[in-house]
Amino acid sequence: MNINQIIELVEKWIADPESVSRKELKAASASAYAAAWSTYGDAAWYVTAVYATRNALCDDIDGAKHWVAEYYRRTKGNVR
């Protein structure tokens, strides 16, 4: 799962929490953690995906919204 897919999944969850399973969120979270560690220092904005998925797993819609917005702010929609 790439970073765009992770953010899209969190956005889907924000719009309708019932539309995304815990299993999907856990898989997205694991992918986000792996990406963040593998790109450490090169693409620190990957951490925003980690926080977004963790907030979703904690049923914190406001927190997830914040980190999705932070992702877009940091990347300006341009991801390598």
mmCIF file with all atom_site columns, C-alpha atoms in Angstrom:
data_model
loop_
_atom_site.group_PDB
_atom_site.id
_atom_site.type_symbol
_atom_site.label_atom_id
_atom_site.label_alt_id
_atom_site.label_comp_id
_atom_site.label_asym_id
_atom_site.label_entity_id
_atom_site.label_seq_id
_atom_site.pdbx_PDB_ins_code
_atom_site.Cartn_x
_atom_site.Cartn_y
_atom_site.Cartn_z
_atom_site.occupancy
_atom_site.B_iso_or_equiv
_atom_site.pdbx_formal_charge
_atom_site.auth_seq_id
_atom_site.auth_comp_id
_atom_site.auth_asym_id
_atom_site.auth_atom_id
_atom_site.pdbx_PDB_model_num
ATOM 1  C CA . MET A 1 1  ? 0.000   0.000  0.000  1.00 0.00 ? 1  MET A CA 1
ATOM 2  C CA . ASN A 1 2  ? 1.507   3.321  -1.023 1.00 0.00 ? 2  ASN A CA 1
ATOM 3  C CA . ILE A 1 3  ? 1.196   6.641  0.781  1.00 0.00 ? 3  ILE A CA 1
ATOM 4  C CA . ASN A 1 4  ? -1.622  7.905  -1.448 1.00 0.00 ? 4  ASN A CA 1
ATOM 5  C CA . GLN A 1 5  ? -3.638  4.738  -0.857 1.00 0.00 ? 5  GLN A CA 1
ATOM 6  C CA . ILE A 1 6  ? -3.122  5.070  2.897  1.00 0.00 ? 6  ILE A CA 1
ATOM 7  C CA . ILE A 1 7  ? -4.348  8.669  2.947  1.00 0.00 ? 7  ILE A CA 1
ATOM 8  C CA . GLU A 1 8  ? -7.281  7.784  0.671  1.00 0.00 ? 8  GLU A CA 1
ATOM 9  C CA . LEU A 1 9  ? -8.277  4.957  3.015  1.00 0.00 ? 9  LEU A CA 1
ATOM 10 C CA . VAL A 1 10 ? -8.205  7.283  6.026  1.00 0.00 ? 10 VAL A CA 1
ATOM 11 C CA . GLU A 1 11 ? -10.269 9.836  4.094  1.00 0.00 ? 11 GLU A CA 1
ATOM 12 C CA . LYS A 1 12 ? -12.771 7.088  3.271  1.00 0.00 ? 12 LYS A CA 1
ATOM 13 C CA . TRP A 1 13 ? -12.903 6.171  6.973  1.00 0.00 ? 13 TRP A CA 1
ATOM 14 C CA . ILE A 1 14 ? -13.424 9.821  7.944  1.00 0.00 ? 14 ILE A CA 1
ATOM 15 C CA . ALA A 1 15 ? -16.367 10.078 5.531  1.00 0.00 ? 15 ALA A CA 1
ATOM 16 C CA . ASP A 1 16 ? -17.908 6.800  6.745  1.00 0.00 ? 16 ASP A CA 1
ATOM 17 C CA . PRO A 1 17 ? -16.208 4.906  9.579  1.00 0.00 ? 17 PRO A CA 1
ATOM 18 C CA . GLU A 1 18 ? -18.278 1.797  8.817  1.00 0.00 ? 18 GLU A CA 1
ATOM 19 C CA . SER A 1 19 ? -16.890 1.634  5.254  1.00 0.00 ? 19 SER A CA 1
ATOM 20 C CA . VAL A 1 20 ? -13.387 0.633  6.385  1.00 0.00 ? 20 VAL A CA 1
ATOM 21 C CA . SER A 1 21 ? -12.597 -2.400 8.505  1.00 0.00 ? 21 SER A CA 1
ATOM 22 C CA . ARG A 1 22 ? -10.197 -2.446 11.442 1.00 0.00 ? 22 ARG A CA 1
ATOM 23 C CA . LYS A 1 23 ? -8.166  -4.978 9.477  1.00 0.00 ? 23 LYS A CA 1
ATOM 24 C CA . GLU A 1 24 ? -7.777  -2.482 6.607  1.00 0.00 ? 24 GLU A CA 1
ATOM 25 C CA . LEU A 1 25 ? -6.788  0.284  9.025  1.00 0.00 ? 25 LEU A CA 1
ATOM 26 C CA . LYS A 1 26 ? -4.237  -1.960 10.724 1.00 0.00 ? 26 LYS A CA 1
ATOM 27 C CA . ALA A 1 27 ? -2.736  -2.913 7.357  1.00 0.00 ? 27 ALA A CA 1
ATOM 28 C CA . ALA A 1 28 ? -2.577  0.762  6.363  1.00 0.00 ? 28 ALA A CA 1
ATOM 29 C CA . SER A 1 29 ? -0.969  1.629  9.673  1.00 0.00 ? 29 SER A CA 1
ATOM 30 C CA . ALA A 1 30 ? 1.668   -1.077 9.227  1.00 0.00 ? 30 ALA A CA 1
ATOM 31 C CA . SER A 1 31 ? 2.398   0.176  5.699  1.00 0.00 ? 31 SER A CA 1
ATOM 32 C CA . ALA A 1 32 ? 2.670   3.754  6.929  1.00 0.00 ? 32 ALA A CA 1
ATOM 33 C CA . TYR A 1 33 ? 5.108   2.738  9.689  1.00 0.00 ? 33 TYR A CA 1
ATOM 34 C CA . ALA A 1 34 ? 7.231   0.766  7.223  1.00 0.00 ? 34 ALA A CA 1
ATOM 35 C CA . ALA A 1 35 ? 7.303   3.653  4.758  1.00 0.00 ? 35 ALA A CA 1
ATOM 36 C CA . ALA A 1 36 ? 8.154   6.174  7.470  1.00 0.00 ? 36 ALA A CA 1
ATOM 37 C CA . TRP A 1 37 ? 11.071  4.087  8.713  1.00 0.00 ? 37 TRP A CA 1
ATOM 38 C CA . SER A 1 38 ? 12.392  3.287  5.243  1.00 0.00 ? 38 SER A CA 1
ATOM 39 C CA . THR A 1 39 ? 12.394  6.947  4.179  1.00 0.00 ? 39 THR A CA 1
ATOM 40 C CA . TYR A 1 40 ? 13.550  8.412  7.492  1.00 0.00 ? 40 TYR A CA 1
ATOM 41 C CA . GLY A 1 41 ? 14.948  11.864 6.901  1.00 0.00 ? 41 GLY A CA 1
ATOM 42 C CA . ASP A 1 42 ? 14.030  11.834 3.216  1.00 0.00 ? 42 ASP A CA 1
ATOM 43 C CA . ALA A 1 43 ? 10.267  12.130 3.448  1.00 0.00 ? 43 ALA A CA 1
ATOM 44 C CA . ALA A 1 44 ? 9.318   12.977 7.006  1.00 0.00 ? 44 ALA A CA 1
ATOM 45 C CA . TRP A 1 45 ? 5.757   13.699 5.880  1.00 0.00 ? 45 TRP A CA 1
ATOM 46 C CA . TYR A 1 46 ? 5.206   9.917  5.799  1.00 0.00 ? 46 TYR A CA 1
ATOM 47 C CA . VAL A 1 47 ? 4.830   10.282 9.556  1.00 0.00 ? 47 VAL A CA 1
ATOM 48 C CA . THR A 1 48 ? 1.576   12.157 8.929  1.00 0.00 ? 48 THR A CA 1
ATOM 49 C CA . ALA A 1 49 ? 0.151   8.930  7.457  1.00 0.00 ? 49 ALA A CA 1
ATOM 50 C CA . VAL A 1 50 ? 1.256   7.068  10.576 1.00 0.00 ? 50 VAL A CA 1
ATOM 51 C CA . TYR A 1 51 ? -0.566  9.532  12.822 1.00 0.00 ? 51 TYR A CA 1
ATOM 52 C CA . ALA A 1 52 ? -3.637  9.607  10.564 1.00 0.00 ? 52 ALA A CA 1
ATOM 53 C CA . THR A 1 53 ? -4.006  5.810  10.674 1.00 0.00 ? 53 THR A CA 1
ATOM 54 C CA . ARG A 1 54 ? -3.335  5.647  14.410 1.00 0.00 ? 54 ARG A CA 1
ATOM 55 C CA . ASN A 1 55 ? -6.038  8.254  15.050 1.00 0.00 ? 55 ASN A CA 1
ATOM 56 C CA . ALA A 1 56 ? -8.451  6.289  12.857 1.00 0.00 ? 56 ALA A CA 1
ATOM 57 C CA . LEU A 1 57 ? -7.685  3.128  14.829 1.00 0.00 ? 57 LEU A CA 1
ATOM 58 C CA . CYS A 1 58 ? -8.476  5.058  18.012 1.00 0.00 ? 58 CYS A CA 1
ATOM 59 C CA . ASP A 1 59 ? -11.789 6.269  16.497 1.00 0.00 ? 59 ASP A CA 1
ATOM 60 C CA . ASP A 1 60 ? -10.537 9.861  16.614 1.00 0.00 ? 60 ASP A CA 1
ATOM 61 C CA . ILE A 1 61 ? -12.035 11.484 13.510 1.00 0.00 ? 61 ILE A CA 1
ATOM 62 C CA . ASP A 1 62 ? -10.828 14.982 14.419 1.00 0.00 ? 62 ASP A CA 1
ATOM 63 C CA . GLY A 1 63 ? -7.281  13.739 14.905 1.00 0.00 ? 63 GLY A CA 1
ATOM 64 C CA . ALA A 1 64 ? -7.360  11.817 11.624 1.00 0.00 ? 64 ALA A CA 1
ATOM 65 C CA . LYS A 1 65 ? -8.696  14.902 9.818  1.00 0.00 ? 65 LYS A CA 1
ATOM 66 C CA . HIS A 1 66 ? -5.877  16.981 11.282 1.00 0.00 ? 66 HIS A CA 1
ATOM 67 C CA . TRP A 1 67 ? -3.163  14.588 10.084 1.00 0.00 ? 67 TRP A CA 1
ATOM 68 C CA . VAL A 1 68 ? -4.695  14.175 6.614  1.00 0.00 ? 68 VAL A CA 1
ATOM 69 C CA . ALA A 1 69 ? -4.769  17.976 6.306  1.00 0.00 ? 69 ALA A CA 1
ATOM 70 C CA . GLU A 1 70 ? -1.174  18.126 7.568  1.00 0.00 ? 70 GLU A CA 1
ATOM 71 C CA . TYR A 1 71 ? -0.159  15.550 4.951  1.00 0.00 ? 71 TYR A CA 1
ATOM 72 C CA . TYR A 1 72 ? -1.624  17.727 2.176  1.00 0.00 ? 72 TYR A CA 1
ATOM 73 C CA . ARG A 1 73 ? -0.087  20.859 3.673  1.00 0.00 ? 73 ARG A CA 1
ATOM 74 C CA . ARG A 1 74 ? 3.372   19.283 3.821  1.00 0.00 ? 74 ARG A CA 1
ATOM 75 C CA . THR A 1 75 ? 3.241   17.670 0.396  1.00 0.00 ? 75 THR A CA 1
ATOM 76 C CA . LYS A 1 76 ? 1.013   20.182 -1.390 1.00 0.00 ? 76 LYS A CA 1
ATOM 77 C CA . GLY A 1 77 ? -0.379  17.092 -3.118 1.00 0.00 ? 77 GLY A CA 1
ATOM 78 C CA . ASN A 1 78 ? 2.998   16.302 -4.707 1.00 0.00 ? 78 ASN A CA 1
ATOM 79 C CA . VAL A 1 79 ? 4.285   12.915 -3.655 1.00 0.00 ? 79 VAL A CA 1
ATOM 80 C CA . ARG A 1 80 ? 7.190   11.151 -5.321 1.00 0.00 ? 80 ARG A CA 1
#
